[in-house]
Coordinates of C-alpha atoms in Angstrom, one line a residue:
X1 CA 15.1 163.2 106.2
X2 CA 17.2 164.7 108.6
X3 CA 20.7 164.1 109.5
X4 CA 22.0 165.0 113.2
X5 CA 25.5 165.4 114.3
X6 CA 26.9 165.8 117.8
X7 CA 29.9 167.2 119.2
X8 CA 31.8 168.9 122.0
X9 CA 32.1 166.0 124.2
X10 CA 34.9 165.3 126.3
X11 CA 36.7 164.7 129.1
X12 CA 36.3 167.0 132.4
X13 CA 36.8 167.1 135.8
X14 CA 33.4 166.4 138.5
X15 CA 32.2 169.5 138.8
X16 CA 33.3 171.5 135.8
X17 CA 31.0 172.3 132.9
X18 CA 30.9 171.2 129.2
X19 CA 28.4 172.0 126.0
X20 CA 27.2 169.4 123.2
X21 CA 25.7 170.5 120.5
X22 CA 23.5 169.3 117.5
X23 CA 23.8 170.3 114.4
X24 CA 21.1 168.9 112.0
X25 CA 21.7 168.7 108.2
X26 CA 19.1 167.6 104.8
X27 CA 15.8 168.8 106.2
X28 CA 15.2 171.5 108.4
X29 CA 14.1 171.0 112.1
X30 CA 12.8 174.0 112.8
X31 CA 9.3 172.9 113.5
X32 CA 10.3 169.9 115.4
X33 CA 10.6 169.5 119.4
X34 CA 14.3 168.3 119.9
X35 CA 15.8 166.0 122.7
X36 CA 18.7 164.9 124.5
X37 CA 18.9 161.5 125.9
X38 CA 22.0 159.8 127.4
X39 CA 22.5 155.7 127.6
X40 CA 25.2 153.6 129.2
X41 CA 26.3 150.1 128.4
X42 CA 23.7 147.8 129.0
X43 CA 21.6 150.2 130.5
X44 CA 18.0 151.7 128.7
X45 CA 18.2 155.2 127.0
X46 CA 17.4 157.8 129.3
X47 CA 16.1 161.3 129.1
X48 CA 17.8 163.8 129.5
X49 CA 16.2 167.4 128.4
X50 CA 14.1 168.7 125.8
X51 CA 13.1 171.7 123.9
X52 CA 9.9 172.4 121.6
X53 CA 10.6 174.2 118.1
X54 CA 10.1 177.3 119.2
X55 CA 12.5 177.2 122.7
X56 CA 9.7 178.8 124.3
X57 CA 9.2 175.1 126.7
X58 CA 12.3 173.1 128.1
X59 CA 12.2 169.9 130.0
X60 CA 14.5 168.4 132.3
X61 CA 15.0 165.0 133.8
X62 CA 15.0 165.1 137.8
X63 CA 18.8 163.8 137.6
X64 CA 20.2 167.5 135.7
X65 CA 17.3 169.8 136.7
X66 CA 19.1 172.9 137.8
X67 CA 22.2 171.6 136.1
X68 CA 21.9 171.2 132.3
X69 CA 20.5 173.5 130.2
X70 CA 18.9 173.2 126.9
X71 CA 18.6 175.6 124.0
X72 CA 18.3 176.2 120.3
X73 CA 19.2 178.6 117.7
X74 CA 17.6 177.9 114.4
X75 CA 19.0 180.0 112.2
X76 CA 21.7 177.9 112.8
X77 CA 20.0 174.4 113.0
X78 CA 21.8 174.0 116.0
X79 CA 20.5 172.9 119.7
X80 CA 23.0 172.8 122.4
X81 CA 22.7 171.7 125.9
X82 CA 25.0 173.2 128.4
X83 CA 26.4 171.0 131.3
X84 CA 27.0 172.7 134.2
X85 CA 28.3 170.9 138.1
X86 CA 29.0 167.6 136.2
X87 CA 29.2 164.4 138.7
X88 CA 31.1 161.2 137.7
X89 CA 27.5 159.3 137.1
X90 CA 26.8 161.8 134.3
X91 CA 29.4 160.1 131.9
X92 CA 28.2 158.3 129.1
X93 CA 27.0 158.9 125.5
X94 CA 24.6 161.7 124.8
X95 CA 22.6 161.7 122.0
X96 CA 20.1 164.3 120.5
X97 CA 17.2 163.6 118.5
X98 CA 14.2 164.8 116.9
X99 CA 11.2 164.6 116.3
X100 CA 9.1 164.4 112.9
X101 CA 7.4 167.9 112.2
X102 CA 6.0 167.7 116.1
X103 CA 6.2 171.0 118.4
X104 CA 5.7 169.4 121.4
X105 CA 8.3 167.9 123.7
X106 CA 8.0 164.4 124.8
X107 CA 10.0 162.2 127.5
X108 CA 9.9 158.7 125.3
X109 CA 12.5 158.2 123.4
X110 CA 10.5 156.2 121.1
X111 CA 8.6 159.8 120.3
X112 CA 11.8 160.5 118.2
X113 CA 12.4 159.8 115.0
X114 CA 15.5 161.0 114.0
X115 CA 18.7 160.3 116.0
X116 CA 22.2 161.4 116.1
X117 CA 25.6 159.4 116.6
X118 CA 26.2 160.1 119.9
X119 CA 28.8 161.7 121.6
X120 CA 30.8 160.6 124.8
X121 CA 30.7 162.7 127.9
X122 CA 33.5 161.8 130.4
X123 CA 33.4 163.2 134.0
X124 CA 36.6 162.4 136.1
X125 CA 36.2 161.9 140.2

């Protein structure tokens, strides 16, 4: 089993930056792909970025893509994604989650089997 834990959200201005991170606990991740996803009330989880075991391959939603950057370090059990030129429609709750002993990255958030709390991301107009 593996327990995630976000943090480092927050409030910040549009256009400002800000870095989550995942800190997993019990079980190593190592060898799994990890992912970010984001979801709003009454809205489906969405994608977000995501990051095989070894950080070699990233993935980006079209939304972020040359925005947000994704990375790991995991000595640390730790994957952070860094939030660069935030825009008002990027607040909501991010969420990381991985997946169970699988390199490879994947889009569906259904692919995932372990899931983190969530943490809020609030970008001010």
């Amino acid at each position: 089993q593996v327990q995630l834990v976000e943090s480092g959200g927050g409030l910040v201005q549009a256009g400002g930056s800000l870095r989550v991170s995942c800190v997993a606990s019990g079980r190593t991740f190592s060898n799994s792909a990890v992912g970010w996803f984001r979801q709003a009330p009454g809205k489906e989880r969405e994608f977000v970025a995501a990051i095989t075991w070894r950080g070699s391959i990233t993935g980006y939603a079209d939304s972020v893509k040359g925005r947000f950057i994704i990375s790991r370090d995991n000595d640390k059990n730790t994957v952070y994604l860094q939030m660069n030129s935030l825009k008002p429609e990027d607040t909501t709750v991010y969420y990381c989650a991985a997946r169970r002993g699988v390199y490879s990255i994947s889009y569906r958030a259904d692919e995932y089997a372990y899931w983190g709390q969530g943490t809020q991301v609030t970008v001010a107009s």
